[in-house]
Coordinates of C-alpha atoms in Angstrom, one line a residue:
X5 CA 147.5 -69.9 -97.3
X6 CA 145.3 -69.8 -94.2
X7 CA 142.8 -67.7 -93.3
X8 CA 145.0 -66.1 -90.4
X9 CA 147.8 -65.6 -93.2
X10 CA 150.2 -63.1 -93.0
X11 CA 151.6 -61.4 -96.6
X12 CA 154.9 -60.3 -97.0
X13 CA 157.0 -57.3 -99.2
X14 CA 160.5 -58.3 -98.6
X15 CA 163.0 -55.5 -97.5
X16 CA 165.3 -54.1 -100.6
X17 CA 168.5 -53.6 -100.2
X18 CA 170.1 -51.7 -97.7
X19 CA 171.6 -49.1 -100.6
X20 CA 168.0 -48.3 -101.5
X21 CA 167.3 -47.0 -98.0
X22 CA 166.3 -43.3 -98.9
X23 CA 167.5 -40.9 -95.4
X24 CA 165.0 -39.4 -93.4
X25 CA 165.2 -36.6 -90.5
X26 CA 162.6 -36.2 -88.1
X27 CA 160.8 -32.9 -88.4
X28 CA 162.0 -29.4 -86.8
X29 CA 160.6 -29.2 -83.0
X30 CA 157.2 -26.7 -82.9
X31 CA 158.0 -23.7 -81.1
X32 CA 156.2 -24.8 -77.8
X33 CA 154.2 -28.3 -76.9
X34 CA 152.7 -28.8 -73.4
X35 CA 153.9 -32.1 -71.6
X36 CA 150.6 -34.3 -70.4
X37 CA 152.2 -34.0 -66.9
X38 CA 152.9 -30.2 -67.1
X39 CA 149.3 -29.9 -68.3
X40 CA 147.7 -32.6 -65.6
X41 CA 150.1 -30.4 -62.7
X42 CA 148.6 -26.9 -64.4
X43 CA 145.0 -28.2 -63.9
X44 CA 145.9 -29.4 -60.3
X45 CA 147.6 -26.2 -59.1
X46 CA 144.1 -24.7 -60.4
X47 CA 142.1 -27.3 -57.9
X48 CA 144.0 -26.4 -54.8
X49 CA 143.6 -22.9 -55.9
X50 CA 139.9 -23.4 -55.7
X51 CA 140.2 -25.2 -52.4
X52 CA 142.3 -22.4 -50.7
X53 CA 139.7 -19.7 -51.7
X54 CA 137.2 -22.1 -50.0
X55 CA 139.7 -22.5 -47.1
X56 CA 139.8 -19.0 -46.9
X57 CA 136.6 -18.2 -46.7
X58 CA 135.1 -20.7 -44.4
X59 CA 136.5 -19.9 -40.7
X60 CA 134.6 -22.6 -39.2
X61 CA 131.8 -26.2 -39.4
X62 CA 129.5 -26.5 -37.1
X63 CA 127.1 -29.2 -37.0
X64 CA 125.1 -31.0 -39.8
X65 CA 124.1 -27.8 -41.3
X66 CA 127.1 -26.7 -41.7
X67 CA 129.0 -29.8 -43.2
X68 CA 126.5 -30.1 -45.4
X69 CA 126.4 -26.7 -46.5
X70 CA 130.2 -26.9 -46.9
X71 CA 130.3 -29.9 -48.7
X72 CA 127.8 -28.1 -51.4
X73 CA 130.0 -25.5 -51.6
X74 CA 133.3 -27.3 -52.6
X75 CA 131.8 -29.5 -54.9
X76 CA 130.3 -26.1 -56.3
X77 CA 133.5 -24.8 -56.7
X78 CA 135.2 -27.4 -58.3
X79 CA 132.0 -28.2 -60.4
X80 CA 132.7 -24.5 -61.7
X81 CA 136.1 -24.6 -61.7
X82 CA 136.1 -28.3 -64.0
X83 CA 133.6 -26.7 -66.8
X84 CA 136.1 -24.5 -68.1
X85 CA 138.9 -26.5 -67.7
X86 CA 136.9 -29.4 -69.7
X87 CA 136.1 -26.9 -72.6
X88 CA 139.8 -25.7 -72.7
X89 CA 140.8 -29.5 -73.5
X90 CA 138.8 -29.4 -76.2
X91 CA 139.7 -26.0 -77.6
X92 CA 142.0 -27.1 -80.2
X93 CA 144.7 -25.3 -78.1
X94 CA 148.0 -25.6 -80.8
X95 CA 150.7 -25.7 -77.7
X96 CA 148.2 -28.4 -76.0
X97 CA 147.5 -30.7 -79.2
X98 CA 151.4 -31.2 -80.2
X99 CA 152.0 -32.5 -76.4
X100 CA 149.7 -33.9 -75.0
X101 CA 147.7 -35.5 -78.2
X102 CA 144.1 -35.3 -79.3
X103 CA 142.6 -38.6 -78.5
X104 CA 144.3 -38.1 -74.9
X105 CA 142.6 -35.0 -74.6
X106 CA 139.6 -36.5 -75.4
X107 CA 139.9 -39.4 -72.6
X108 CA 140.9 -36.8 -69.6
X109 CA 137.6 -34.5 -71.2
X110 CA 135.2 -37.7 -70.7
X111 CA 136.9 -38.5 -67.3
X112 CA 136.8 -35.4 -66.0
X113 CA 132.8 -34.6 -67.5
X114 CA 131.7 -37.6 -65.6
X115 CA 133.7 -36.0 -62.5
X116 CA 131.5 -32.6 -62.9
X117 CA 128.6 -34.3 -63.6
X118 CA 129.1 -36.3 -60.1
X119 CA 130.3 -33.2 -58.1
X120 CA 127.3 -31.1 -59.7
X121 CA 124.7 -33.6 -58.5
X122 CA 126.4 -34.1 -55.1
X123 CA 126.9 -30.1 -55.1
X124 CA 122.6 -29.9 -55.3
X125 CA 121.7 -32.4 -53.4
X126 CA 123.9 -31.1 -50.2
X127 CA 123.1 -27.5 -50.7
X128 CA 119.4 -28.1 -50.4
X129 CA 120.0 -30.6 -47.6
X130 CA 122.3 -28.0 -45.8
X131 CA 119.5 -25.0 -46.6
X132 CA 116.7 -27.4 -45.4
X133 CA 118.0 -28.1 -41.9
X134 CA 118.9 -24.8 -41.2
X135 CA 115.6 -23.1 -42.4
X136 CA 113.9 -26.0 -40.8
X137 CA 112.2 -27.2 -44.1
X138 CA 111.5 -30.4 -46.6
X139 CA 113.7 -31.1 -49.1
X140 CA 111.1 -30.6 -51.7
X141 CA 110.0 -27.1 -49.7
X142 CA 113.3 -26.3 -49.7
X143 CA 114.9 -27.2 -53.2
X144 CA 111.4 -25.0 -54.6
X145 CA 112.8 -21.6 -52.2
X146 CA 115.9 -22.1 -53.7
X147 CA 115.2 -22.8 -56.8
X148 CA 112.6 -19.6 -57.6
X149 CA 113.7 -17.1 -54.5
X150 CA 117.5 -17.2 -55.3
X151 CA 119.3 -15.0 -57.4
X152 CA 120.3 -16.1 -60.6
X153 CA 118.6 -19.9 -59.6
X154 CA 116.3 -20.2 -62.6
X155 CA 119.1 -20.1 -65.1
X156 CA 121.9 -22.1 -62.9
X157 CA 118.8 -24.6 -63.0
X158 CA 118.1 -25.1 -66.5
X159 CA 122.1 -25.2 -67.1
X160 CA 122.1 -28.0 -64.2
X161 CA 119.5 -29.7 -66.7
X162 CA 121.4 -29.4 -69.6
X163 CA 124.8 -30.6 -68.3
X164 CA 122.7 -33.8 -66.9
X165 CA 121.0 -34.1 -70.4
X166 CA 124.6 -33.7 -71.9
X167 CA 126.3 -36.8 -69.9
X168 CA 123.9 -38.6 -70.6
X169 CA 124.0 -38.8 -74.1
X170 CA 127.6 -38.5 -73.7
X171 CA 127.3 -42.1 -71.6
X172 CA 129.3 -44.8 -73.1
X173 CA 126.1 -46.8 -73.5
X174 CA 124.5 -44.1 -75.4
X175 CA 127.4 -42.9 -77.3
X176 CA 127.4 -45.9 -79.5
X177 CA 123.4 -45.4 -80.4
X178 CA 124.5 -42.3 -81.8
X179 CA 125.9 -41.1 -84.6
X180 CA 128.8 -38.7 -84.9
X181 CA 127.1 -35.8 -86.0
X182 CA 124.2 -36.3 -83.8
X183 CA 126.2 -36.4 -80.6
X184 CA 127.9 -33.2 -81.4
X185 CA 125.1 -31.1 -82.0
X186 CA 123.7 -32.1 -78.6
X187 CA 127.1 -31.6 -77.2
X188 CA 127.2 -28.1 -78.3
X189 CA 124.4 -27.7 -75.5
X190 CA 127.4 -27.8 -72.9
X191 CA 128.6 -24.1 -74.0
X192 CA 124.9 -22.8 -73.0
X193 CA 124.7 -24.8 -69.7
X194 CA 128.4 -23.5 -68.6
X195 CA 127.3 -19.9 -69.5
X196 CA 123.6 -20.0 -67.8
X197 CA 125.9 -21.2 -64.7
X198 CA 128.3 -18.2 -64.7
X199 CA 126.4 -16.0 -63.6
X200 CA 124.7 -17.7 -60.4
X201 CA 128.3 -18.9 -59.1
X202 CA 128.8 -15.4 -58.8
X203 CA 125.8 -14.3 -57.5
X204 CA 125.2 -17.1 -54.7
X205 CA 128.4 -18.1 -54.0
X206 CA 130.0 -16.8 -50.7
X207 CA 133.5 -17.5 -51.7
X208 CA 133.2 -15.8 -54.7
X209 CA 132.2 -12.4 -53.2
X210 CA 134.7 -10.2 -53.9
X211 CA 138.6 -9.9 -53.9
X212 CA 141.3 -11.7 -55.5
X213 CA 138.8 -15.1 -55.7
X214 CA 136.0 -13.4 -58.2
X215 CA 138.9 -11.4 -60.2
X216 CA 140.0 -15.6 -60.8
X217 CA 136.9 -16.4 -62.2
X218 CA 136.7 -13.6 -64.1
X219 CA 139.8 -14.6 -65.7
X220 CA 139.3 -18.0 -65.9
X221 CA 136.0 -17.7 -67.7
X222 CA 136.5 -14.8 -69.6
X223 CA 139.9 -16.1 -71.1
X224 CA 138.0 -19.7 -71.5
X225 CA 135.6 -17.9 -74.0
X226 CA 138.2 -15.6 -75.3
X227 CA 140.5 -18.6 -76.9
X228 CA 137.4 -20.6 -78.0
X229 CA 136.4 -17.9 -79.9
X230 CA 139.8 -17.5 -81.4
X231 CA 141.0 -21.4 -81.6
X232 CA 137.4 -22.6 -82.9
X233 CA 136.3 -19.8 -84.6
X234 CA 138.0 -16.9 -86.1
X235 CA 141.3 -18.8 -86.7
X236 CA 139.6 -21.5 -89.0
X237 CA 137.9 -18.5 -91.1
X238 CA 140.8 -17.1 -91.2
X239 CA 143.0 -20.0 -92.3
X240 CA 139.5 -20.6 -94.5
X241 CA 140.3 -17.5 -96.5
X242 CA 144.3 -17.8 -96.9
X243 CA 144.3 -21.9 -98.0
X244 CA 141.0 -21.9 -99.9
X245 CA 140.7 -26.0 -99.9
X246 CA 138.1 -27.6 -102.1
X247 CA 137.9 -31.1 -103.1
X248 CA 140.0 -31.8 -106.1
X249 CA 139.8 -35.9 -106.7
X250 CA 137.4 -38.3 -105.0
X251 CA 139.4 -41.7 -105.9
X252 CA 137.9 -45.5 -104.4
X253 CA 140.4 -47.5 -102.8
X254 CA 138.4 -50.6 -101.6
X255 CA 134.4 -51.6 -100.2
X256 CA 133.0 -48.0 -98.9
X257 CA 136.7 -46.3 -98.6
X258 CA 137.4 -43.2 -100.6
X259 CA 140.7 -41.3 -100.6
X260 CA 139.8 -37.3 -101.0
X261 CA 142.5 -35.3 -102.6
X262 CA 142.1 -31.3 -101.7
X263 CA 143.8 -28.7 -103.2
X264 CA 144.8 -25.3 -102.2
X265 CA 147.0 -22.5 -101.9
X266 CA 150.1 -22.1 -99.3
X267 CA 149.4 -25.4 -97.3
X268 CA 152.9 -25.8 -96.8
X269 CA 152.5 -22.8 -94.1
X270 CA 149.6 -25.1 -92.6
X271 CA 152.9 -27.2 -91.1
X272 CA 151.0 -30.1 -91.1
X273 CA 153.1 -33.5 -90.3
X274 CA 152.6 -37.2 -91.2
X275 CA 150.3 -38.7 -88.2
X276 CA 148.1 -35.8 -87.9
X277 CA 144.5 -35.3 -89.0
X278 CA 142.3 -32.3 -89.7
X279 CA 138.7 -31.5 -88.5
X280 CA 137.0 -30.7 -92.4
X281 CA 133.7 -29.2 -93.1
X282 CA 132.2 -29.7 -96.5
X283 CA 130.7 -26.7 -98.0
X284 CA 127.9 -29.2 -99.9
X285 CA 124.0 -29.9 -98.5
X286 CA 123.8 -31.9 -95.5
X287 CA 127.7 -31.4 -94.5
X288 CA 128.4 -28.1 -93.7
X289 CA 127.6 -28.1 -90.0
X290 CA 129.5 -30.2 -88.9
X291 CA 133.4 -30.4 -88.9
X292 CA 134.4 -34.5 -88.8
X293 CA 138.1 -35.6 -87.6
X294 CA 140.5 -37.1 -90.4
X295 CA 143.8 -38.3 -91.1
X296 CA 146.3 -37.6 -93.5
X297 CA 146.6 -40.8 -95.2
X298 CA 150.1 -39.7 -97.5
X299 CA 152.7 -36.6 -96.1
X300 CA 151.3 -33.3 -96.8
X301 CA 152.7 -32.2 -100.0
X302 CA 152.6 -27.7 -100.8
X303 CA 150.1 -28.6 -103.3
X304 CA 147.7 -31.2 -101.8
X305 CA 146.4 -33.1 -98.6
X306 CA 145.6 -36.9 -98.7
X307 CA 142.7 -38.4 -96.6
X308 CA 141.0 -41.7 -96.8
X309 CA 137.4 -41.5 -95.3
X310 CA 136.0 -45.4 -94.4
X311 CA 132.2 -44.8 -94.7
X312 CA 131.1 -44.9 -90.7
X313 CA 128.5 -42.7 -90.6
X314 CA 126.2 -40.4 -92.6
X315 CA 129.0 -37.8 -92.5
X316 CA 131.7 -39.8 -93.4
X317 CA 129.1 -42.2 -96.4
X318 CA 128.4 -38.4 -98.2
X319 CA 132.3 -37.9 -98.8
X320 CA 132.3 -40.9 -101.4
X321 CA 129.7 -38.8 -102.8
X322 CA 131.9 -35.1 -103.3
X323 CA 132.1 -33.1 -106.7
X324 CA 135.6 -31.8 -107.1
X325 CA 135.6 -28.2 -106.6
X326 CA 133.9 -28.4 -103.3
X327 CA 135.0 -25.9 -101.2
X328 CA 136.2 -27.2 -97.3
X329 CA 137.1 -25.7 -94.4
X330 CA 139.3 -27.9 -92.4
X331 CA 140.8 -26.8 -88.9
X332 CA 144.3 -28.4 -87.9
X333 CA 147.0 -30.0 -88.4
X334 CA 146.1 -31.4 -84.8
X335 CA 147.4 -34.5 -82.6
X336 CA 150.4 -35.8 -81.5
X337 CA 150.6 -39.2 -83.3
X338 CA 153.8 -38.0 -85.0
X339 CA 157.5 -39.0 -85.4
X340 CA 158.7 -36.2 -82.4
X341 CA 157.4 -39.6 -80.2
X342 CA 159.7 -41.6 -81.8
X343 CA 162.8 -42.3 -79.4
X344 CA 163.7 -46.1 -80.6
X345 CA 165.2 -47.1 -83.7
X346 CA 162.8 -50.1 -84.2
X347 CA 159.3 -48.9 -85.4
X348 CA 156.4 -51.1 -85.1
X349 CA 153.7 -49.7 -87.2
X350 CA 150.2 -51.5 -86.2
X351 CA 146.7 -50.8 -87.8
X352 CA 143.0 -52.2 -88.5
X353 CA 140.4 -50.9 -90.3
X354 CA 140.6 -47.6 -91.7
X355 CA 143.2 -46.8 -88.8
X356 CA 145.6 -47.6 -91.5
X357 CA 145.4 -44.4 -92.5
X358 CA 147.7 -42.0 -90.1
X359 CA 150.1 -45.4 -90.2
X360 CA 150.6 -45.1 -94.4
X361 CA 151.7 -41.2 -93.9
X362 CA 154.4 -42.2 -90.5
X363 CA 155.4 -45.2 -92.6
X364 CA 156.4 -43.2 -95.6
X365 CA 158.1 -40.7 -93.3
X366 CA 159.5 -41.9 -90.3
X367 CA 162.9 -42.9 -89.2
X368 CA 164.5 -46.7 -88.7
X369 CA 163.7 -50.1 -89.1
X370 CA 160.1 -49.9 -89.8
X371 CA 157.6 -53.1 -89.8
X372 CA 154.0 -52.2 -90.6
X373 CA 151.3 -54.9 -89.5
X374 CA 148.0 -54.6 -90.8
X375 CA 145.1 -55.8 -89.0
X376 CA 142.2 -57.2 -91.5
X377 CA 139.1 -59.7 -91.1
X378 CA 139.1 -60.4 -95.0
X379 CA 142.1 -59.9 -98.5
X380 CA 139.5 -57.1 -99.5
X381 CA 139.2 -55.2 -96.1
X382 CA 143.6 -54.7 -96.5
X383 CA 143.7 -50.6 -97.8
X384 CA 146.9 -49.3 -99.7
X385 CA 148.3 -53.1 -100.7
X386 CA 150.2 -51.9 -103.6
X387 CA 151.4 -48.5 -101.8
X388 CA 153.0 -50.2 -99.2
X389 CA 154.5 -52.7 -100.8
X390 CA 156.1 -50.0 -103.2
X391 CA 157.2 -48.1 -99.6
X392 CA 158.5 -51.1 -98.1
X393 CA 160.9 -51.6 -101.1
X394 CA 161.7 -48.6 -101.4
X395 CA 162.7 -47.8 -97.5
X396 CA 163.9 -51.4 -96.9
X397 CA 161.2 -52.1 -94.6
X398 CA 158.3 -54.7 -94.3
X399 CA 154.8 -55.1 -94.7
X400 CA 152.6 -57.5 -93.4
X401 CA 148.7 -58.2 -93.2
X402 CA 147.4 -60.2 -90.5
X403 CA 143.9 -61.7 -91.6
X404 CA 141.1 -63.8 -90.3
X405 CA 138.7 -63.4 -87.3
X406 CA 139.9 -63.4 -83.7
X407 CA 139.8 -67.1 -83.4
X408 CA 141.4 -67.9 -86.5
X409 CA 144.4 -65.4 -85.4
X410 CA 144.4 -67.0 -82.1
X411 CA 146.6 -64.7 -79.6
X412 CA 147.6 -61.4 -81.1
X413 CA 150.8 -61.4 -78.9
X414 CA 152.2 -64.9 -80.3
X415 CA 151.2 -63.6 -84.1
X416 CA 153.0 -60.4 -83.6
X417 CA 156.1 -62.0 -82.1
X418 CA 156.2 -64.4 -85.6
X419 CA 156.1 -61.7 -87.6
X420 CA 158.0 -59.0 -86.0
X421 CA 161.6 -60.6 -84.4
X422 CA 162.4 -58.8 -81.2
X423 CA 159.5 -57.3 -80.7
X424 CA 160.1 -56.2 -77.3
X425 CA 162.9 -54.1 -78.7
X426 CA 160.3 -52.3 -80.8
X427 CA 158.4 -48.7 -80.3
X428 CA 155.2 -49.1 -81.5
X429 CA 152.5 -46.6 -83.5
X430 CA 149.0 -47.9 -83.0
X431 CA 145.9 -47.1 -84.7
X432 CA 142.5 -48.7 -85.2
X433 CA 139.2 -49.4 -83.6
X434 CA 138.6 -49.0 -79.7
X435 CA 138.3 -53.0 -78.8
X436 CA 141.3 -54.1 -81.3
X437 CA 143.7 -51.3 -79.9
X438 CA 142.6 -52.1 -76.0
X439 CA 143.6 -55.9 -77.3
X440 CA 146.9 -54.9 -78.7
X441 CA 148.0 -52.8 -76.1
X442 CA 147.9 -55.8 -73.6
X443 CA 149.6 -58.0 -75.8
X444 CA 152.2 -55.7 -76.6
X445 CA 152.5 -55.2 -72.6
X446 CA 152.5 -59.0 -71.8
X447 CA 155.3 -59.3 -75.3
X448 CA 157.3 -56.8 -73.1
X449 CA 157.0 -53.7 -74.5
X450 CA 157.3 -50.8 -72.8
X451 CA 154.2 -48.7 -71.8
X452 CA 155.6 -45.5 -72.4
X453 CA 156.7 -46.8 -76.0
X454 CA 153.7 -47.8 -77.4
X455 CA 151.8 -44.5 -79.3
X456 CA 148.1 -45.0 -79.1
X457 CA 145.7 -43.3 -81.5
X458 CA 142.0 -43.9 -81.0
X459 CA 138.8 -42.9 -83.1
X460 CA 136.4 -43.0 -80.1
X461 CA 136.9 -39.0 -79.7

């Protein structure tokens, strides 16, 4: 067998198929479009309070001066908007998905970030030529004789400080845990902000425009508070997880096995992941993203945790009884995407994980490819082989290096027949996914059918 070798469990028979129905609707999930039009209507909002209030440009000055304005306004408008993508928002997680949520937050940060520093830099031009001034005069007047400057200025700082680190370059010199804690500064500059945008800004004077704001900001803070704070202590002290089983399952993967009470009414599906905070030394300040790796069962939830990180190293390293607070079930990487009868399932690394609960679970003709470098690196062999018999579906493992796999698009269409005709569930590191999803493209699958879950977020 080659190095690029690809392992089959052959399908059972057709009588041995068990049934499966997809899972009830939630009450309410937000479309990505409805939500991308929501935050749109919200920008031409802002622009028509800016509209409204400017009844004329004159000269340099005065285009300047404008210009520092609108990019104010949106600059303010964006911050809450980007922390209500990340609020864990229930309605907003079943449509729209998590790691989408995540892209449109980095997108739209590096947006602020741009309209902030354009937002300075033409405000103090604008002030300068009208008071007749340097720029440097000028940015120290503003900066120490405004109302509310000081604090708008050290939030400026900290938003700058915070895309940076949040840079792609960066990113990936940090580890998980670190880059949140230094994310966590972006609630401080946001609220040092407010308070100057309501102060200095001439648009935001009065009327129907600062009632907005109000609103905006105020409810911003009132469903972080709920979404990422009380509701997880509450759902802390009605499920009361704690780590019951630690069990290996190949080099530096674990599977963790918590126990608790009611999780049946935690409605968690297969393709989801919670956010889990170890109550244990070293872990219990940070709440890490992972996947269900079986169904949920009323009993028990499944993860399997590839050591990635410190974080992620210290789960191999769990006593059972361990109490956790997890938040979720969260993401859309469920069956309610499913619209074909063909399933592609395809998965490297520890992105096998979600995959092993959807392939258990979801409807059709299932084919599950999993991505490996090496035999050893392939997690749950003997569990999908024993689901693949028992659904009448098939497994494969597609192994070797890039070169020695040669074009993922020809080694898909050998092992999956039609695979145009397929919808596909994808899942696995950044550079393999971004791979896949133009080889599935250029095979002929559909854009809209191919289900992308990423672990960049």
């Amino acid at each position: 067998m080659t190095t690029a070798a690809a392992r089959t469990a052959r399908p059972g028979p057709a009588s041995d198929r068990p049934r499966h129905r997809a899972a009830p609707r939630p009450p309410f999930a937000l479309d990505p479009r409805a939500a991308l039009g929501l935050i749109a209507a919200g920008a031409l909002g802002v622009l028509a309070i800016w509209w409204k209030g400017t009844p004329a440009v004159v000269g340099a000055a005065g285009w300047l001066s404008g210009a520092g304005r609108i990019t104010g306004l949106l600059a303010g408008y964006a911050a809450p908007v980007l922390l209500l993508l990340m609020a864990r928002l229930p309605p907003v997680e079943r449509g729209v998905g998590a790691d989408r949520l995540a892209r449109w937050h980095a997108f739209g940060g590096r947006w602020m970030v741009a309209m902030v520093s354009v937002h300075v830099l033409t405000i103090v031009w604008g002030y300068a030529l009208t008071d007749g001034r340097g720029l440097v005069g000028e940015g120290v007047e503003v900066v120490f004789h405004y109302p509310e400057m000081i604090k708008a200025t050290l939030g400026t700082l900290l938003l700058l400080g915070t895309g940076v680190v949040s840079a792609r370059i960066a990113r990936r010199r940090l580890a998980y845990e670190t880059w949140y804690y230094l994310h966590l500064a972006t609630y401080l500059a946001v609220a040092l902000a407010f308070s100057h945008q309501l102060a200095t800004g001439a648009d935001l004077g009065g009327g129907p425009g600062q009632a907005a704001w109000y609103a905006l900001y105020f409810g911003t803070a009132a469903l972080l508070g709920w979404f990422r704070l009380l509701r997880p202590w509450l759902l802390d002290r009605r499920h009361r997880l704690e780590v019951a089983e630690v069990r290996p399952e190949g080099p530096g993967v674990v599977s963790l096995f918590l126990s608790g009470r009611r999780l049946d009414e935690l409605g968690a599906e297969p393709g989801q992941f919670f956010r889990l905070q170890f109550q244990a030394p070293g872990l219990r300040w940070a709440a890490n993203p992972y996947s269900l790796s079986a169904p949920p069962h009323p009993h028990f939830l499944r993860f399997t945790v590839k050591d990635l990180g410190g974080h992620s190293a210290a789960v191999a390293a769990l006593r059972p009884g361990t109490r956790v607070r997890a938040e979720g079930p969260y993401g859309a990487f469920t069956g309610r995407r499913l619209r074909q009868h063909r399933v592609l399932l395809l998965g490297a690394g520890v992105g096998i994980t979600p995959l092993r609960a959807l392939f258990e679970t979801l409807p059709g003709e299932l084919t599950l490819v999993q991505r490996a470098r090496r035999p050893q690196d392939v997690l749950f062999r003997a569990e999908l082989t024993a689901i693949a018999r028992r659904r009448g579906a098939a497994v494969h493992e597609l192994l070797g290096s890039r070169e020695e796999v040669g074009d993922l698009g020809a080694a898909l269409a050998r092992l999956v027949p039609d695979l145009a005709r397929h919808e596909v569930y994808l899942c696995g590191p950044e550079a393999m996914a971004q791979e896949a999803v133009r080889a599935l493209r250029a095979a002929g699958v559909r854009p809209g059918g191919i289900h992308h879950e990423s672990f960049s977020f």
